[in-house]
Short mmCIF file of C-alpha atoms in Angstrom, two decimals:
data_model
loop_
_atom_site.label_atom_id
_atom_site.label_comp_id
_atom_site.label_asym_id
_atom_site.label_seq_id
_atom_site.Cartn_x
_atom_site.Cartn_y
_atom_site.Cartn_z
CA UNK A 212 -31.49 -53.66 -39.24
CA UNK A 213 -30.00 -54.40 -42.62
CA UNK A 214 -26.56 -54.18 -44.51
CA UNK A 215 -27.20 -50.60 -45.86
CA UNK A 216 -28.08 -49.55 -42.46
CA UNK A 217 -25.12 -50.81 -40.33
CA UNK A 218 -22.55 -50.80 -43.57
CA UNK A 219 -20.37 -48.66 -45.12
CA UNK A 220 -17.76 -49.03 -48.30
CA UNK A 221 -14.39 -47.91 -48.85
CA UNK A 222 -15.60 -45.61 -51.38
CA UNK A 223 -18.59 -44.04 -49.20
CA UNK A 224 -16.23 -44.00 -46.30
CA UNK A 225 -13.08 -42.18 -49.27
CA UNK A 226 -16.13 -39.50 -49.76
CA UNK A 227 -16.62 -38.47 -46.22
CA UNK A 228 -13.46 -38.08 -44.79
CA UNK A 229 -14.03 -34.52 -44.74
CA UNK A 230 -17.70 -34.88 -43.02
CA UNK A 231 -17.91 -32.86 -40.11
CA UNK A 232 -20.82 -35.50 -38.89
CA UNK A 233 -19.16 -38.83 -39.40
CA UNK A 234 -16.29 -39.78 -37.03
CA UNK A 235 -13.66 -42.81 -38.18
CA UNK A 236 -12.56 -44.56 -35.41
CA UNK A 237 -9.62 -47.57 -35.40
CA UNK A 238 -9.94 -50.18 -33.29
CA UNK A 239 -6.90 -52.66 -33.47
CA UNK A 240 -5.88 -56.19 -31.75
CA UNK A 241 -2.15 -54.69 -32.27
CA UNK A 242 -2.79 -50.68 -30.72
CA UNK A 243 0.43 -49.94 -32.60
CA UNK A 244 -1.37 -50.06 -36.05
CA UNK A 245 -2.79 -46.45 -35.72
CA UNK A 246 0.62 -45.26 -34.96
CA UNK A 247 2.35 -46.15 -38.23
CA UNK A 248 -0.92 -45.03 -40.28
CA UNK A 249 -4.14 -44.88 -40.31
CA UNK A 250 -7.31 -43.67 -42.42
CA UNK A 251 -6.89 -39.75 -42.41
CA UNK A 252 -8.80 -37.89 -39.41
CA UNK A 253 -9.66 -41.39 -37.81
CA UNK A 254 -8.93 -41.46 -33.88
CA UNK A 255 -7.99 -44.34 -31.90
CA UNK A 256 -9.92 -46.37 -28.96
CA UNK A 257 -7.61 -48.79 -27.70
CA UNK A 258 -9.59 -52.26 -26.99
CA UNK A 259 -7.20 -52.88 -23.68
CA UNK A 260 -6.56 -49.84 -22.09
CA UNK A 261 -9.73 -48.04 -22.81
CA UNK A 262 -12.32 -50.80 -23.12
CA UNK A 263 -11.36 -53.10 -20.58
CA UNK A 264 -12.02 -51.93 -16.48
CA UNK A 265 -8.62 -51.36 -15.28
CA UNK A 266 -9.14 -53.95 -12.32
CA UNK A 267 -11.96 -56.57 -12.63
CA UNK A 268 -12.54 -58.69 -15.37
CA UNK A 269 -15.26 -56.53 -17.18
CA UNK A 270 -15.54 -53.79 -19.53
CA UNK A 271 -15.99 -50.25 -19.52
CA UNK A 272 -19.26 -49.49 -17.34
CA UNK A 273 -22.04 -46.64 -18.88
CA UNK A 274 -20.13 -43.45 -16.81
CA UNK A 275 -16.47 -44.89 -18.01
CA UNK A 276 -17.86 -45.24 -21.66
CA UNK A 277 -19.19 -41.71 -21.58
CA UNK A 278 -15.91 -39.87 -20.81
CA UNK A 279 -14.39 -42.15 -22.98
CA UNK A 280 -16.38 -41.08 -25.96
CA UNK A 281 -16.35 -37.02 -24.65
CA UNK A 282 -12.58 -37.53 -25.00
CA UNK A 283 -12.57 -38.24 -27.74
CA UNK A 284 -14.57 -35.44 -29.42
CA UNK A 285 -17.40 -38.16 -30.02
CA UNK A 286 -21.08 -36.58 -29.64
CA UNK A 287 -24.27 -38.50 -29.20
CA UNK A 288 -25.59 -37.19 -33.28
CA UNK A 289 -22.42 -38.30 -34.48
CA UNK A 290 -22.20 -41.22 -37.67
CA UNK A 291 -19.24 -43.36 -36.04
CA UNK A 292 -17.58 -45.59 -39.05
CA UNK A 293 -15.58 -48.16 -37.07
CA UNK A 294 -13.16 -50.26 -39.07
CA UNK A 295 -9.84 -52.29 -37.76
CA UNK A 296 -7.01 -54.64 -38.92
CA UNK A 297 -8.02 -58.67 -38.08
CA UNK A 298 -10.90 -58.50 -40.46
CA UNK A 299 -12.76 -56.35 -38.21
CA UNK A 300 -12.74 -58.18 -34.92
CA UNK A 301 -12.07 -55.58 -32.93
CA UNK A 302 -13.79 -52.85 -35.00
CA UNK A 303 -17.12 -55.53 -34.60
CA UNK A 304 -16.28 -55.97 -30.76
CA UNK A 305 -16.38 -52.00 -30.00
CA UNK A 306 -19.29 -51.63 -32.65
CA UNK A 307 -21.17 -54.09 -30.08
CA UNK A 308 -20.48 -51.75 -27.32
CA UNK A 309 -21.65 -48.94 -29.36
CA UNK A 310 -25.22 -50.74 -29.54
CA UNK A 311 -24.65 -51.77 -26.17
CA UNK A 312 -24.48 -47.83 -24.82
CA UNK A 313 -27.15 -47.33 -26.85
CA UNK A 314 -25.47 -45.10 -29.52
CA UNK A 315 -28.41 -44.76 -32.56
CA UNK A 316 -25.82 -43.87 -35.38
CA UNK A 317 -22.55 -46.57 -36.18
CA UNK A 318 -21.31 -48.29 -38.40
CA UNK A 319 -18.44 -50.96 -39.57
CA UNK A 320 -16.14 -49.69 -42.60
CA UNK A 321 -16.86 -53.43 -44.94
CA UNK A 322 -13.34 -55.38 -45.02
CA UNK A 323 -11.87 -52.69 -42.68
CA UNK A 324 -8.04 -51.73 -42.80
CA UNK A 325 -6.92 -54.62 -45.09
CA UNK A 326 -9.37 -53.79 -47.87
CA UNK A 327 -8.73 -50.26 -47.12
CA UNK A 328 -5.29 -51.34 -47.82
CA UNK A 329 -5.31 -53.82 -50.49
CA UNK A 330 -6.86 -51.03 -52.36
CA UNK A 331 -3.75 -48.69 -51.93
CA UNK A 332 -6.28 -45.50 -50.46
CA UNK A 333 -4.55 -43.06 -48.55
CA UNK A 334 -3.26 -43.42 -44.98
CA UNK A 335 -1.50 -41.07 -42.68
CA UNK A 336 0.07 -41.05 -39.34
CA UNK A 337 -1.18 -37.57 -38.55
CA UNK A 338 -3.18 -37.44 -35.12
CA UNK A 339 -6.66 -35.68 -35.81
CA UNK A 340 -7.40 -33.34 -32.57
CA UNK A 341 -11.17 -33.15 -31.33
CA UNK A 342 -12.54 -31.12 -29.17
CA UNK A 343 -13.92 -32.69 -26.11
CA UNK A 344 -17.69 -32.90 -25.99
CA UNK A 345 -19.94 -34.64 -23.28
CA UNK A 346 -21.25 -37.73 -24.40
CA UNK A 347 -24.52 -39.11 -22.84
CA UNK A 348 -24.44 -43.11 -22.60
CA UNK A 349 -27.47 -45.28 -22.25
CA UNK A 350 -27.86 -48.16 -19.31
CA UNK A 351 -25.98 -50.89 -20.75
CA UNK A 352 -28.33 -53.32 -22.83
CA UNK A 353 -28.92 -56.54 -21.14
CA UNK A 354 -30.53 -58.38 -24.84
CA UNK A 355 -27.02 -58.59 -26.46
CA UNK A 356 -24.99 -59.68 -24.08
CA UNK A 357 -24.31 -63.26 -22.21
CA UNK A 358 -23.21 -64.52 -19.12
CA UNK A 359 -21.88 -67.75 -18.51
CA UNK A 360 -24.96 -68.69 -16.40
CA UNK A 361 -27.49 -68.33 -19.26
CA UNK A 362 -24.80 -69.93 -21.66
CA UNK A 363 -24.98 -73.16 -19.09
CA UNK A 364 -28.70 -73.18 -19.44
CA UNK A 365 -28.27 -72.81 -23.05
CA UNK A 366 -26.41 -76.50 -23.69
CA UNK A 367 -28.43 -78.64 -25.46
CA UNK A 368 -31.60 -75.79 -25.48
CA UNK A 369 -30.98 -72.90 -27.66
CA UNK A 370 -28.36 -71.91 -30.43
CA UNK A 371 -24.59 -72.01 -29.19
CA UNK A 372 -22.22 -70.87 -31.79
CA UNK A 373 -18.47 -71.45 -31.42
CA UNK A 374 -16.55 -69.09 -34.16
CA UNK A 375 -13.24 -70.03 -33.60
CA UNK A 376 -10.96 -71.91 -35.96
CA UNK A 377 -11.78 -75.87 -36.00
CA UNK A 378 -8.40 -76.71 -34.45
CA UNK A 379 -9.57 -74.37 -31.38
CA UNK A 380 -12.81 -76.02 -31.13
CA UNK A 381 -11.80 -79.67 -31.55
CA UNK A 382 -9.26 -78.78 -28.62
CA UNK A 383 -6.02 -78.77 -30.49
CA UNK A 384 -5.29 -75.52 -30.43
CA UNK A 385 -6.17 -72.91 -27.39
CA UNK A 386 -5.87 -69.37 -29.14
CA UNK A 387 -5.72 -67.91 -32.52
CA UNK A 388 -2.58 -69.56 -34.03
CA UNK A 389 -1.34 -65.71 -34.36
CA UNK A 390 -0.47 -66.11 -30.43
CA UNK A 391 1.17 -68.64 -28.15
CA UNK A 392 -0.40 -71.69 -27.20
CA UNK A 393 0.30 -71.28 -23.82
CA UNK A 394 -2.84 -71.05 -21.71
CA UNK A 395 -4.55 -72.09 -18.59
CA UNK A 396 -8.12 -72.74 -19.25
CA UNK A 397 -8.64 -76.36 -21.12
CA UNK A 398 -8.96 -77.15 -24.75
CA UNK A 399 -12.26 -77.87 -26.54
CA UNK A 400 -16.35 -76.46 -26.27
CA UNK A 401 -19.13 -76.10 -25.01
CA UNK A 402 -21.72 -79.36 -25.42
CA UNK A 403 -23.80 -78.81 -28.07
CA UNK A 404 -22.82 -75.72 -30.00
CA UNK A 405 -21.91 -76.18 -33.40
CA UNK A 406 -18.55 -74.72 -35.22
CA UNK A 407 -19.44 -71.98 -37.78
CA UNK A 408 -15.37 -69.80 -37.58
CA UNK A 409 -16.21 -66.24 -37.90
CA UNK A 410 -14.20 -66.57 -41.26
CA UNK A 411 -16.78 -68.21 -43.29
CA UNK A 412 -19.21 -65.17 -43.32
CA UNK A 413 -15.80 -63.08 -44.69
CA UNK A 414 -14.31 -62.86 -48.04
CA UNK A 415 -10.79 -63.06 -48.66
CA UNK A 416 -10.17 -59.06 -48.79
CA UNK A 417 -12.00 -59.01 -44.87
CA UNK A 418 -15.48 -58.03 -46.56
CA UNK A 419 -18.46 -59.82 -46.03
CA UNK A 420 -20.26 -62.15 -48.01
CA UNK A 421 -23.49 -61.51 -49.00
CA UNK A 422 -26.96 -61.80 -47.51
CA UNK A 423 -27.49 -65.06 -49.43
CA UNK A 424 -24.19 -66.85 -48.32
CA UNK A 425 -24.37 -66.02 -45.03
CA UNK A 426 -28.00 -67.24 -44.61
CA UNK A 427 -27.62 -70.24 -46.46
CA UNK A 428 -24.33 -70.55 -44.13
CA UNK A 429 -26.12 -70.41 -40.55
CA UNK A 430 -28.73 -72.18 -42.27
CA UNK A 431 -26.63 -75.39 -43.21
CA UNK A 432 -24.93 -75.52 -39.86
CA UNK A 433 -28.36 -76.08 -38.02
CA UNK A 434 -28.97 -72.81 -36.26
CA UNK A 435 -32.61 -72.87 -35.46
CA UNK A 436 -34.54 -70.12 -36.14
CA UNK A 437 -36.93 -70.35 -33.45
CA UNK A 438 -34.45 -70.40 -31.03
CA UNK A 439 -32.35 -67.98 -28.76
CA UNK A 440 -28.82 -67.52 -30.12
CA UNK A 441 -24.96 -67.33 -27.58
CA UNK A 442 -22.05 -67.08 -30.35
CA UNK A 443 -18.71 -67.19 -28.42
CA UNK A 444 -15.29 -67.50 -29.00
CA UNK A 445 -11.78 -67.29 -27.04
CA UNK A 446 -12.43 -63.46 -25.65
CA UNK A 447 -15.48 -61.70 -27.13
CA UNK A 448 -14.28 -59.94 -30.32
CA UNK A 449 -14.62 -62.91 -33.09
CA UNK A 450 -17.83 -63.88 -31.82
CA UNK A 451 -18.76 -59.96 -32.10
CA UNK A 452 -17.77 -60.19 -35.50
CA UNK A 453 -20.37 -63.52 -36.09
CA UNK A 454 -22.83 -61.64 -33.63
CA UNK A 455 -22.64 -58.25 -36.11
CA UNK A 456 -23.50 -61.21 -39.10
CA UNK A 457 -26.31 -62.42 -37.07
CA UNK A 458 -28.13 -59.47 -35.75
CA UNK A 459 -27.45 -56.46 -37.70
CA UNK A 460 -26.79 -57.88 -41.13
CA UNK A 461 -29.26 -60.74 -41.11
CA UNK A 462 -31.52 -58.90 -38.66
CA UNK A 463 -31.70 -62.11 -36.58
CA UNK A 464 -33.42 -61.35 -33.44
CA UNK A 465 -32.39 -62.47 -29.59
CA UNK A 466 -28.62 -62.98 -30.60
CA UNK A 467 -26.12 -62.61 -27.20
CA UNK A 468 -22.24 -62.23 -27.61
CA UNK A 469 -20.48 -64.17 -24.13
CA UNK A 470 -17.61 -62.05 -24.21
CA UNK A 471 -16.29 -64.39 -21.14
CA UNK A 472 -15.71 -67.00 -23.68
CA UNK A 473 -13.43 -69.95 -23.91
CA UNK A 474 -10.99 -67.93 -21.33
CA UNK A 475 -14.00 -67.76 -19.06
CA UNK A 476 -16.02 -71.30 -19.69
CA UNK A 477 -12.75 -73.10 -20.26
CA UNK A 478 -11.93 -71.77 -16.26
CA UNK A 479 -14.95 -72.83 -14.63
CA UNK A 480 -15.06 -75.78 -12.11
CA UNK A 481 -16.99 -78.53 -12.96
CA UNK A 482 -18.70 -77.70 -16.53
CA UNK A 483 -19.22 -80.06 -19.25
CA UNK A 484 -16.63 -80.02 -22.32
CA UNK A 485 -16.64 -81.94 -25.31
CA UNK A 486 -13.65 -82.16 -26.93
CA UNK A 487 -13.17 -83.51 -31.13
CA UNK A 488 -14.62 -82.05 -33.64
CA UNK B 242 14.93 -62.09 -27.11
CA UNK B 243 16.49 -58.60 -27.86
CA UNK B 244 15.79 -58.96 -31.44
CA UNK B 245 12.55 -56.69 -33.11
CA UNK B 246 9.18 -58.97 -33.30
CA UNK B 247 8.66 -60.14 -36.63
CA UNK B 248 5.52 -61.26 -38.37
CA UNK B 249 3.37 -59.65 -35.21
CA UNK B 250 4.23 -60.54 -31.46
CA UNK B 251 7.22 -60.58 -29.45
CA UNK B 252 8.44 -63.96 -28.79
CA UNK B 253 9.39 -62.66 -25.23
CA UNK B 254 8.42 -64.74 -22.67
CA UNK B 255 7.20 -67.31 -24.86
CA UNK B 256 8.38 -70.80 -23.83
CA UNK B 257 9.27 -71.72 -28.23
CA UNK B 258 9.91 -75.35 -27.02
CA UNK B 259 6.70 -76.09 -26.21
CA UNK B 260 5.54 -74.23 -29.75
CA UNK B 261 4.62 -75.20 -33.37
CA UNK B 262 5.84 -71.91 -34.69
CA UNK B 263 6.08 -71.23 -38.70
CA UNK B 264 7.38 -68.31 -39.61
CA UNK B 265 9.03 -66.75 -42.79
CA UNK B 266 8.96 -63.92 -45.56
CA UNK B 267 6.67 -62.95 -48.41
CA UNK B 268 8.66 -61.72 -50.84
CA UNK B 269 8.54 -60.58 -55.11
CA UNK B 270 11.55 -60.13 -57.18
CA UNK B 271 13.46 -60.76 -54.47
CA UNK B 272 12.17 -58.40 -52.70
CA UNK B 273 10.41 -58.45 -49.16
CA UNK B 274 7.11 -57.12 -48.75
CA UNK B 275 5.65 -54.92 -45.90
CA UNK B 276 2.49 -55.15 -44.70
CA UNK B 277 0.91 -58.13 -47.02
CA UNK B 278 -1.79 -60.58 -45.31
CA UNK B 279 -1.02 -64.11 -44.75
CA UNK B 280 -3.14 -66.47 -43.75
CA UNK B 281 -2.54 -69.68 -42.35
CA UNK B 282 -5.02 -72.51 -43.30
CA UNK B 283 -4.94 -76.12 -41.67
CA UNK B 284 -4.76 -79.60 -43.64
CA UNK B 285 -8.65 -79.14 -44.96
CA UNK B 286 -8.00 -75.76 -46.06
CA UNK B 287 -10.10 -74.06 -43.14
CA UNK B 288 -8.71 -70.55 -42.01
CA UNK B 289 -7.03 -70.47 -38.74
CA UNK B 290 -5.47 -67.50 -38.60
CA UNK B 291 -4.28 -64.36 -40.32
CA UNK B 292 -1.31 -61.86 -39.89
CA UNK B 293 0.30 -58.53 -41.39
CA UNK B 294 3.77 -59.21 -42.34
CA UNK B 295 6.38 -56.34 -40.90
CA UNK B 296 8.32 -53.09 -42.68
CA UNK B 297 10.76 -56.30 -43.13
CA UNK B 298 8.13 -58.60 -45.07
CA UNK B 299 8.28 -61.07 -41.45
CA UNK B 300 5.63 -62.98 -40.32
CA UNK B 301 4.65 -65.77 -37.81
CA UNK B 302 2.21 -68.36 -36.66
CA UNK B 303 1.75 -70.33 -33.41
CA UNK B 304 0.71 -73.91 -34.82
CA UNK B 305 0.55 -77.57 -33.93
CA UNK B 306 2.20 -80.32 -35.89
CA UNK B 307 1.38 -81.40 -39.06
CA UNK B 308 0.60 -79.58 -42.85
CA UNK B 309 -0.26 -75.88 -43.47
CA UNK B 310 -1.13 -73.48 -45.89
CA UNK B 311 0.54 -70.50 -45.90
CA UNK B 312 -1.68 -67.73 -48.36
CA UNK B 313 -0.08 -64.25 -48.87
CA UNK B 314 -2.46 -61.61 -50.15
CA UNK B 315 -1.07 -57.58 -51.08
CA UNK B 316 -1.80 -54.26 -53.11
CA UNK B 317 0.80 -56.32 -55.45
CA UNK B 318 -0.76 -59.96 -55.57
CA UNK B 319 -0.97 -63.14 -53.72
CA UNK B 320 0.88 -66.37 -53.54
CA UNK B 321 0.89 -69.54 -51.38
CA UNK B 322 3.66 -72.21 -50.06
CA UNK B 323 2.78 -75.23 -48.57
CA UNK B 324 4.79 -76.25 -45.23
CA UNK B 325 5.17 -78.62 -42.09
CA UNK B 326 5.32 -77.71 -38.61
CA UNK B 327 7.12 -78.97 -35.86
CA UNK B 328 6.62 -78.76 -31.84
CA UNK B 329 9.85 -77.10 -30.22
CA UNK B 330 11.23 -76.25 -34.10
CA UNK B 331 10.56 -73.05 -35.89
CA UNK B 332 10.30 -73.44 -39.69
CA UNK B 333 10.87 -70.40 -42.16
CA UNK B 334 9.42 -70.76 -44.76
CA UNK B 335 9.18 -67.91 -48.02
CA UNK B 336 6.25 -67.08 -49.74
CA UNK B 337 6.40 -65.65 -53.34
CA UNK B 338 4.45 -63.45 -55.12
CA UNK B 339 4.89 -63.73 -58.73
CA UNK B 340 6.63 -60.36 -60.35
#
């Protein structure tokens, strides 16, 4: 994997709106975005309703994520262009599912909806329709994706990553200072992993930097090479964002998101925390 | 609590006492503007979190105590306001772009 592979710019994604291959779909932490406007013939996958199991903590299982897509007029050849507001963090988090359902062709729109926006290009609230096709989804890959045992037997052994903001990590704060404090899990991280926030591999306008910065980046913070990596964060979609950096941009190999994250590891009885910075 | 949510999410249910919430306006000539990006950054200028301000040019953060960067960025240009927050006080603060 590389950049040209797994991005796209404003301007390539401007010159095939009209492509009967490529599909634009919005992903948003607010769903009501797409309803005021959105990039013209994009459709919507809600991240709660539609990504998330209705019941159980867990998301959408291989057979849910194929009538998902077939809903949504999505075939297996098609070029998906995900993009989002937040910088991408939700746009990354479904772009991980993607690669988790083994769907060969997708990519992230670079900067997403706010360079789309900061730009001035055109936006409309007009719902696209699809036809329905049947999507075919692949066994969900297991060498992406972390669960809270291996990230145990990762402390003090392999690369953990903590993306959050430094006020989350040091324990101050317990969410995204966009949303209330009020939580149940406690404050602070896992031993060992070191504090790289998903916002130092973006520029201002929500693109990313480039291949140099974000090496030298991982690079200064100490992530090993050799080693396995975990990047995590408060629910799954910033540390997608840092996984995307990590795995399809840099092409590092053995890189796991643990969408259970700080509202999962923060939960459990009896694990180590560090708190500070 | 009947009021529209400004700056993002509904304050409904939200206990505001126990809260470090800035919130404001970014505004030019006067005017407000819709759907600019702030971001808040803490004391050593790291990011800690971002929002779109409303149709009204309202935004909001959930902080903690202490000094903050507010940094507004639009199709029309950016500006930045310093402020302080307090636990169970909101503070409004405006941000202004230069005309």
């Amino acid at each position: 994997m590389s950049r040209a592979d797994v991005l796209v710019d404003a301007s390539w994604a401007e010159s095939h709106l009209d492509d009967p291959k490529v599909v634009f779909v919005e992903v948003d932490e607010d769903v009501s975005a797409y309803d005021k406007n959105h990039i013209p013939g994009a459709v919507r996958l809600d991240w709660k309703t539609e990504l998330q199991d209705a019941v159980k903590r867990d998301f959408v299982d291989q057979d849910q994520f194929a009538t998902l897509l077939g809903g949504k007029g999505i075939s297996n050849d098609a070029t998906v262009v995900l993009y989002g507001g937040n910088n991408n963090w939700f746009a990354a988090y479904a772009y991980w599912y993607f690669k988790l359902y083994g769907h060969s062709d997708v990519k992230l729109l670079d900067g997403g909806r706010k360079k789309w926006e900061l730009d001035s290009r055109n936006l409309t609230d007009e719902v696209p329709s699809r036809e329905a096709t049947t999507y075919t989804a692949q066994p969900a890959r297991t060498d992406i994706r972390a669960f809270r045992d291996e990230v145990i037997a990762a402390i003090g052994a392999q690369n953990l990553v903590d993306v959050r903001s430094p006020d989350e990590f040091s324990g101050k704060l317990l969410a995204p200072a966009h949303l209330p404090q009020e939580q149940s899990q406690r404050g602070g991280h896992i031993p060992t992993a070191v504090n790289v926030p998903w916002s130092k591999a973006a520029n201002d306008d929500g693109t990313f930097k480039s291949d140099d910065e974000l090496t030298k980046l991982y690079g200064d913070a100490g992530l090993d090479d050799s080693k396995d990596t975990i990047a995590y964060c408060r629910i799954g979609e910033r540390s997608a964002h840092t996984w995307f950096v990590l795995h399809e941009i840099l092409g590092h190999q053995n890189v796991k998101n643990y969408d259970g994250s700080w509202t999962e590891y923060g939960s459990l009885v009896g694990v180590p925390i560090e708190v500070g910075a | 609590m009947c009021s529209p949510p400004v700056g993002g999410l509904s304050l409904d249910g939200v206990d505001v006492n126990k809260e470090s919430v800035i919130q404001g306006t970014v505004t030019r000539d006067g005017q407000p503007v819709a759907s600019a990006y702030v971001r808040l950054l803490d004391a050593s200028d790291e990011f800690t979190a971002e929002v779109v301000t409303s149709a009204t040019g309202h935004f909001r953060f959930f902080a903690r105590p202490g000094q903050w960067t507010l940094r507004a960025l639009s199709s029309q240009g950016g500006g930045e306001a310093r402020v302080v927050a307090q636990q169970g006080q909101a503070v409004d603060v405006e941000v202004t772009i230069p005309a």
